[in-house]
Amino acid sequence: MTISLGNYFKIILCLICTLTNSSTGKRKCPTFINYIQKKHEIDFPEERYNLQCSDNNTQCLLYVYQEKSFWDAHKICKQLTGDLWVPETDVIIHYDYWIGIYKLLTSDDIDEPVWMTMTHHILNKENWVTDSLIFQDSMNCAVAKAMKSGKWYPTACRRRFFFVCHFKF
């Protein structure tokens, strides 16, 4: 049995919707799906998604295997009611991907850049690569590098990478 792209997308949205409101999610899910479909073009084939949820259903990760700029990836996650994921320091995925960290542009009198999560929390855990030469002014977004054991690298926000959306319930 083949699942059409539209139906696959509806299944993913329904899972997310249902998990966010276990008692009322089933009633709100069709409304949510209709809203998303009206507002956003569905252009992802089903092999470009992988939804994984924790055993206790408190969070889900949606792996999106389509390269997008940082801000486009952020926008997609937000439209699905999530955020770009900030992995723990020991998490390794076998490809480069955007993480939900960006550099706050501040005045020139501050020596060290301030890196924040997409939820506006100043970063207090660090998994940055140690080579300080790669920290340049134009590199305002962060990517986790597969070849460097998941270390975080600053890069230009316009570059295109896969990304992971995080949903916390």
PDB file of C-alpha atoms in Angstrom:
ATOM      1  CA  MET A   1       0.000   0.000   0.000  1.00  0.00           C
ATOM      2  CA  THR A   2       1.404   3.368  -1.019  1.00  0.00           C
ATOM      3  CA  ILE A   3       0.748   6.420   1.124  1.00  0.00           C
ATOM      4  CA  SER A   4       0.371   9.643  -0.841  1.00  0.00           C
ATOM      5  CA  LEU A   5       2.511  12.615   0.049  1.00  0.00           C
ATOM      6  CA  GLY A   6      -0.484  14.545   1.328  1.00  0.00           C
ATOM      7  CA  ASN A   7      -1.618  11.663   3.543  1.00  0.00           C
ATOM      8  CA  TYR A   8       1.903  11.105   4.875  1.00  0.00           C
ATOM      9  CA  PHE A   9       2.164  14.772   5.816  1.00  0.00           C
ATOM     10  CA  LYS A  10      -1.262  14.581   7.492  1.00  0.00           C
ATOM     11  CA  ILE A  11      -0.114  11.558   9.527  1.00  0.00           C
ATOM     12  CA  ILE A  12       2.996  13.403  10.756  1.00  0.00           C
ATOM     13  CA  LEU A  13       0.976  16.506  11.634  1.00  0.00           C
ATOM     14  CA  CYS A  14      -1.675  14.419  13.357  1.00  0.00           C
ATOM     15  CA  LEU A  15       0.982  12.654  15.437  1.00  0.00           C
ATOM     16  CA  ILE A  16       2.454  15.973  16.485  1.00  0.00           C
ATOM     17  CA  CYS A  17      -0.952  17.462  17.164  1.00  0.00           C
ATOM     18  CA  THR A  18      -2.172  14.447  19.109  1.00  0.00           C
ATOM     19  CA  LEU A  19       0.977  14.292  21.222  1.00  0.00           C
ATOM     20  CA  THR A  20       0.728  17.977  22.122  1.00  0.00           C
ATOM     21  CA  ASN A  21      -2.797  17.597  23.520  1.00  0.00           C
ATOM     22  CA  SER A  22      -3.501  13.971  24.298  1.00  0.00           C
ATOM     23  CA  SER A  23      -7.096  14.539  25.436  1.00  0.00           C
ATOM     24  CA  THR A  24      -8.105  17.301  23.018  1.00  0.00           C
ATOM     25  CA  GLY A  25      -5.580  16.693  20.255  1.00  0.00           C
ATOM     26  CA  LYS A  26      -7.834  14.375  18.279  1.00  0.00           C
ATOM     27  CA  ARG A  27     -10.500  17.051  18.068  1.00  0.00           C
ATOM     28  CA  LYS A  28      -8.051  19.838  17.155  1.00  0.00           C
ATOM     29  CA  CYS A  29      -5.943  17.793  14.749  1.00  0.00           C
ATOM     30  CA  PRO A  30      -8.094  18.191  11.597  1.00  0.00           C
ATOM     31  CA  THR A  31      -8.298  21.947  12.150  1.00  0.00           C
ATOM     32  CA  PHE A  32      -4.540  22.150  12.633  1.00  0.00           C
ATOM     33  CA  ILE A  33      -3.857  20.080   9.499  1.00  0.00           C
ATOM     34  CA  ASN A  34      -6.214  22.202   7.394  1.00  0.00           C
ATOM     35  CA  TYR A  35      -4.530  25.370   8.654  1.00  0.00           C
ATOM     36  CA  ILE A  36      -1.018  24.097   7.832  1.00  0.00           C
ATOM     37  CA  GLN A  37      -2.063  22.899   4.384  1.00  0.00           C
ATOM     38  CA  LYS A  38      -3.680  26.218   3.494  1.00  0.00           C
ATOM     39  CA  LYS A  39      -0.712  28.268   4.686  1.00  0.00           C
ATOM     40  CA  HIS A  40       2.216  26.146   3.464  1.00  0.00           C
ATOM     41  CA  GLU A  41       2.981  24.301   0.277  1.00  0.00           C
ATOM     42  CA  ILE A  42       3.795  20.637   0.864  1.00  0.00           C
ATOM     43  CA  ASP A  43       6.856  19.825  -1.195  1.00  0.00           C
ATOM     44  CA  PHE A  44       8.624  17.124   0.811  1.00  0.00           C
ATOM     45  CA  PRO A  45       8.474  13.493  -0.335  1.00  0.00           C
ATOM     46  CA  GLU A  46       7.964  11.060   2.514  1.00  0.00           C
ATOM     47  CA  GLU A  47      11.554   9.744   2.407  1.00  0.00           C
ATOM     48  CA  ARG A  48      12.726  13.180   3.519  1.00  0.00           C
ATOM     49  CA  TYR A  49      11.137  12.950   6.979  1.00  0.00           C
ATOM     50  CA  ASN A  50      11.779  10.813  10.021  1.00  0.00           C
ATOM     51  CA  LEU A  51       9.744  11.400  13.183  1.00  0.00           C
ATOM     52  CA  GLN A  52      11.060   9.858  16.418  1.00  0.00           C
ATOM     53  CA  CYS A  53       9.459  10.337  19.822  1.00  0.00           C
ATOM     54  CA  SER A  54      10.740   9.549  23.302  1.00  0.00           C
ATOM     55  CA  ASP A  55       9.383   6.511  25.129  1.00  0.00           C
ATOM     56  CA  ASN A  56       7.335   8.674  27.489  1.00  0.00           C
ATOM     57  CA  ASN A  57       6.082  10.941  24.643  1.00  0.00           C
ATOM     58  CA  THR A  58       7.440  14.106  26.240  1.00  0.00           C
ATOM     59  CA  GLN A  59       9.379  15.114  23.145  1.00  0.00           C
ATOM     60  CA  CYS A  60       9.748  14.294  19.467  1.00  0.00           C
ATOM     61  CA  LEU A  61      12.416  14.971  16.875  1.00  0.00           C
ATOM     62  CA  LEU A  62      11.505  15.445  13.229  1.00  0.00           C
ATOM     63  CA  TYR A  63      14.566  14.833  11.035  1.00  0.00           C
ATOM     64  CA  VAL A  64      14.138  16.741   7.776  1.00  0.00           C
ATOM     65  CA  TYR A  65      16.393  15.543   4.969  1.00  0.00           C
ATOM     66  CA  GLN A  66      16.155  18.602   2.779  1.00  0.00           C
ATOM     67  CA  GLU A  67      18.790  21.299   2.738  1.00  0.00           C
ATOM     68  CA  LYS A  68      17.561  24.717   3.815  1.00  0.00           C
ATOM     69  CA  SER A  69      19.179  27.926   5.027  1.00  0.00           C
ATOM     70  CA  PHE A  70      19.228  28.403   8.798  1.00  0.00           C
ATOM     71  CA  TRP A  71      16.330  30.867   8.853  1.00  0.00           C
ATOM     72  CA  ASP A  72      14.243  28.803   6.410  1.00  0.00           C
ATOM     73  CA  ALA A  73      14.780  25.714   8.584  1.00  0.00           C
ATOM     74  CA  HIS A  74      13.841  27.738  11.673  1.00  0.00           C
ATOM     75  CA  LYS A  75      10.677  28.956   9.938  1.00  0.00           C
ATOM     76  CA  ILE A  76       9.613  25.408   9.007  1.00  0.00           C
ATOM     77  CA  CYS A  77      10.103  24.163  12.585  1.00  0.00           C
ATOM     78  CA  LYS A  78       8.143  27.130  13.948  1.00  0.00           C
ATOM     79  CA  GLN A  79       5.306  26.522  11.476  1.00  0.00           C
ATOM     80  CA  LEU A  80       5.061  22.993  12.833  1.00  0.00           C
ATOM     81  CA  THR A  81       5.038  24.364  16.433  1.00  0.00           C
ATOM     82  CA  GLY A  82       8.609  23.280  17.192  1.00  0.00           C
ATOM     83  CA  ASP A  83      12.126  24.716  17.299  1.00  0.00           C
ATOM     84  CA  LEU A  84      15.441  23.822  15.742  1.00  0.00           C
ATOM     85  CA  TRP A  85      17.000  21.198  17.983  1.00  0.00           C
ATOM     86  CA  VAL A  86      19.976  21.870  20.273  1.00  0.00           C
ATOM     87  CA  PRO A  87      21.512  18.422  20.865  1.00  0.00           C
ATOM     88  CA  GLU A  88      23.293  17.297  23.988  1.00  0.00           C
ATOM     89  CA  THR A  89      27.069  17.305  23.708  1.00  0.00           C
ATOM     90  CA  ASP A  90      27.364  13.537  23.260  1.00  0.00           C
ATOM     91  CA  VAL A  91      24.872  13.219  20.375  1.00  0.00           C
ATOM     92  CA  ILE A  92      26.347  12.267  17.010  1.00  0.00           C
ATOM     93  CA  ILE A  93      24.367  12.156  13.782  1.00  0.00           C
ATOM     94  CA  HIS A  94      26.123  10.991  10.637  1.00  0.00           C
ATOM     95  CA  TYR A  95      25.573  14.140   8.589  1.00  0.00           C
ATOM     96  CA  ASP A  96      25.980  17.894   9.088  1.00  0.00           C
ATOM     97  CA  TYR A  97      22.826  19.664  10.272  1.00  0.00           C
ATOM     98  CA  TRP A  98      21.636  23.008  11.597  1.00  0.00           C
ATOM     99  CA  ILE A  99      21.265  23.323  15.340  1.00  0.00           C
ATOM    100  CA  GLY A 100      19.081  25.894  17.092  1.00  0.00           C
ATOM    101  CA  ILE A 101      21.867  28.296  18.030  1.00  0.00           C
ATOM    102  CA  TYR A 102      22.621  31.720  16.585  1.00  0.00           C
ATOM    103  CA  LYS A 103      24.954  34.585  17.422  1.00  0.00           C
ATOM    104  CA  LEU A 104      23.305  37.595  18.972  1.00  0.00           C
ATOM    105  CA  LEU A 105      24.564  40.650  17.166  1.00  0.00           C
ATOM    106  CA  THR A 106      25.774  43.041  19.848  1.00  0.00           C
ATOM    107  CA  SER A 107      27.694  46.268  19.991  1.00  0.00           C
ATOM    108  CA  ASP A 108      31.386  46.260  19.135  1.00  0.00           C
ATOM    109  CA  ASP A 109      32.455  46.849  22.734  1.00  0.00           C
ATOM    110  CA  ILE A 110      31.833  43.220  23.697  1.00  0.00           C
ATOM    111  CA  ASP A 111      34.874  40.986  23.134  1.00  0.00           C
ATOM    112  CA  GLU A 112      33.121  37.617  23.140  1.00  0.00           C
ATOM    113  CA  PRO A 113      30.099  36.864  20.965  1.00  0.00           C
ATOM    114  CA  VAL A 114      26.887  35.879  22.712  1.00  0.00           C
ATOM    115  CA  TRP A 115      25.343  32.667  21.343  1.00  0.00           C
ATOM    116  CA  MET A 116      21.684  31.970  22.077  1.00  0.00           C
ATOM    117  CA  THR A 117      19.206  29.181  21.534  1.00  0.00           C
ATOM    118  CA  MET A 118      16.114  29.750  19.400  1.00  0.00           C
ATOM    119  CA  THR A 119      14.106  30.077  22.620  1.00  0.00           C
ATOM    120  CA  HIS A 120      16.287  33.079  23.579  1.00  0.00           C
ATOM    121  CA  HIS A 121      18.304  31.374  26.300  1.00  0.00           C
ATOM    122  CA  ILE A 122      21.959  32.297  26.509  1.00  0.00           C
ATOM    123  CA  LEU A 123      23.965  29.185  25.801  1.00  0.00           C
ATOM    124  CA  ASN A 124      25.402  27.691  28.984  1.00  0.00           C
ATOM    125  CA  LYS A 125      26.640  24.403  27.568  1.00  0.00           C
ATOM    126  CA  GLU A 126      29.285  24.368  24.958  1.00  0.00           C
ATOM    127  CA  ASN A 127      30.262  21.814  22.385  1.00  0.00           C
ATOM    128  CA  TRP A 128      32.127  24.224  20.143  1.00  0.00           C
ATOM    129  CA  VAL A 129      35.104  23.195  18.054  1.00  0.00           C
ATOM    130  CA  THR A 130      38.248  24.543  19.690  1.00  0.00           C
ATOM    131  CA  ASP A 131      39.753  26.194  16.589  1.00  0.00           C
ATOM    132  CA  SER A 132      39.134  29.888  17.260  1.00  0.00           C
ATOM    133  CA  LEU A 133      40.186  30.835  13.721  1.00  0.00           C
ATOM    134  CA  ILE A 134      36.829  29.713  12.353  1.00  0.00           C
ATOM    135  CA  PHE A 135      34.875  32.255  14.442  1.00  0.00           C
ATOM    136  CA  GLN A 136      34.461  35.067  11.923  1.00  0.00           C
ATOM    137  CA  ASP A 137      32.075  38.012  11.950  1.00  0.00           C
ATOM    138  CA  SER A 138      29.922  36.673   9.109  1.00  0.00           C
ATOM    139  CA  MET A 139      29.355  33.303  10.801  1.00  0.00           C
ATOM    140  CA  ASN A 140      26.233  33.896  12.867  1.00  0.00           C
ATOM    141  CA  CYS A 141      24.571  30.450  12.883  1.00  0.00           C
ATOM    142  CA  ALA A 142      25.695  27.026  14.085  1.00  0.00           C
ATOM    143  CA  VAL A 143      25.911  23.589  12.531  1.00  0.00           C
ATOM    144  CA  ALA A 144      26.829  20.239  14.109  1.00  0.00           C
ATOM    145  CA  LYS A 145      29.513  18.506  12.042  1.00  0.00           C
ATOM    146  CA  ALA A 146      29.372  14.750  11.548  1.00  0.00           C
ATOM    147  CA  MET A 147      33.087  14.359  10.814  1.00  0.00           C
ATOM    148  CA  LYS A 148      34.045  16.152  14.035  1.00  0.00           C
ATOM    149  CA  SER A 149      32.089  13.989  16.494  1.00  0.00           C
ATOM    150  CA  GLY A 150      29.107  16.323  16.525  1.00  0.00           C
ATOM    151  CA  LYS A 151      31.115  19.412  17.480  1.00  0.00           C
ATOM    152  CA  TRP A 152      29.399  22.717  16.807  1.00  0.00           C
ATOM    153  CA  TYR A 153      30.794  25.041  14.143  1.00  0.00           C
ATOM    154  CA  PRO A 154      29.774  28.599  13.371  1.00  0.00           C
ATOM    155  CA  THR A 155      28.860  29.144   9.737  1.00  0.00           C
ATOM    156  CA  ALA A 156      27.060  31.594   7.481  1.00  0.00           C
ATOM    157  CA  CYS A 157      23.272  31.426   7.928  1.00  0.00           C
ATOM    158  CA  ARG A 158      22.689  31.404   4.155  1.00  0.00           C
ATOM    159  CA  ARG A 159      24.403  28.015   3.714  1.00  0.00           C
ATOM    160  CA  ARG A 160      22.118  25.010   3.315  1.00  0.00           C
ATOM    161  CA  PHE A 161      22.014  21.947   5.567  1.00  0.00           C
ATOM    162  CA  PHE A 162      19.583  19.296   6.769  1.00  0.00           C
ATOM    163  CA  PHE A 163      17.901  20.110  10.074  1.00  0.00           C
ATOM    164  CA  VAL A 164      16.052  18.612  13.031  1.00  0.00           C
ATOM    165  CA  CYS A 165      12.899  20.095  14.570  1.00  0.00           C
ATOM    166  CA  HIS A 166      12.331  19.526  18.289  1.00  0.00           C
ATOM    167  CA  PHE A 167       8.875  19.282  19.838  1.00  0.00           C
ATOM    168  CA  LYS A 168       8.551  19.298  23.623  1.00  0.00           C
ATOM    169  CA  PHE A 169       5.232  18.404  25.244  1.00  0.00           C
TER     170      PHE A 169
END
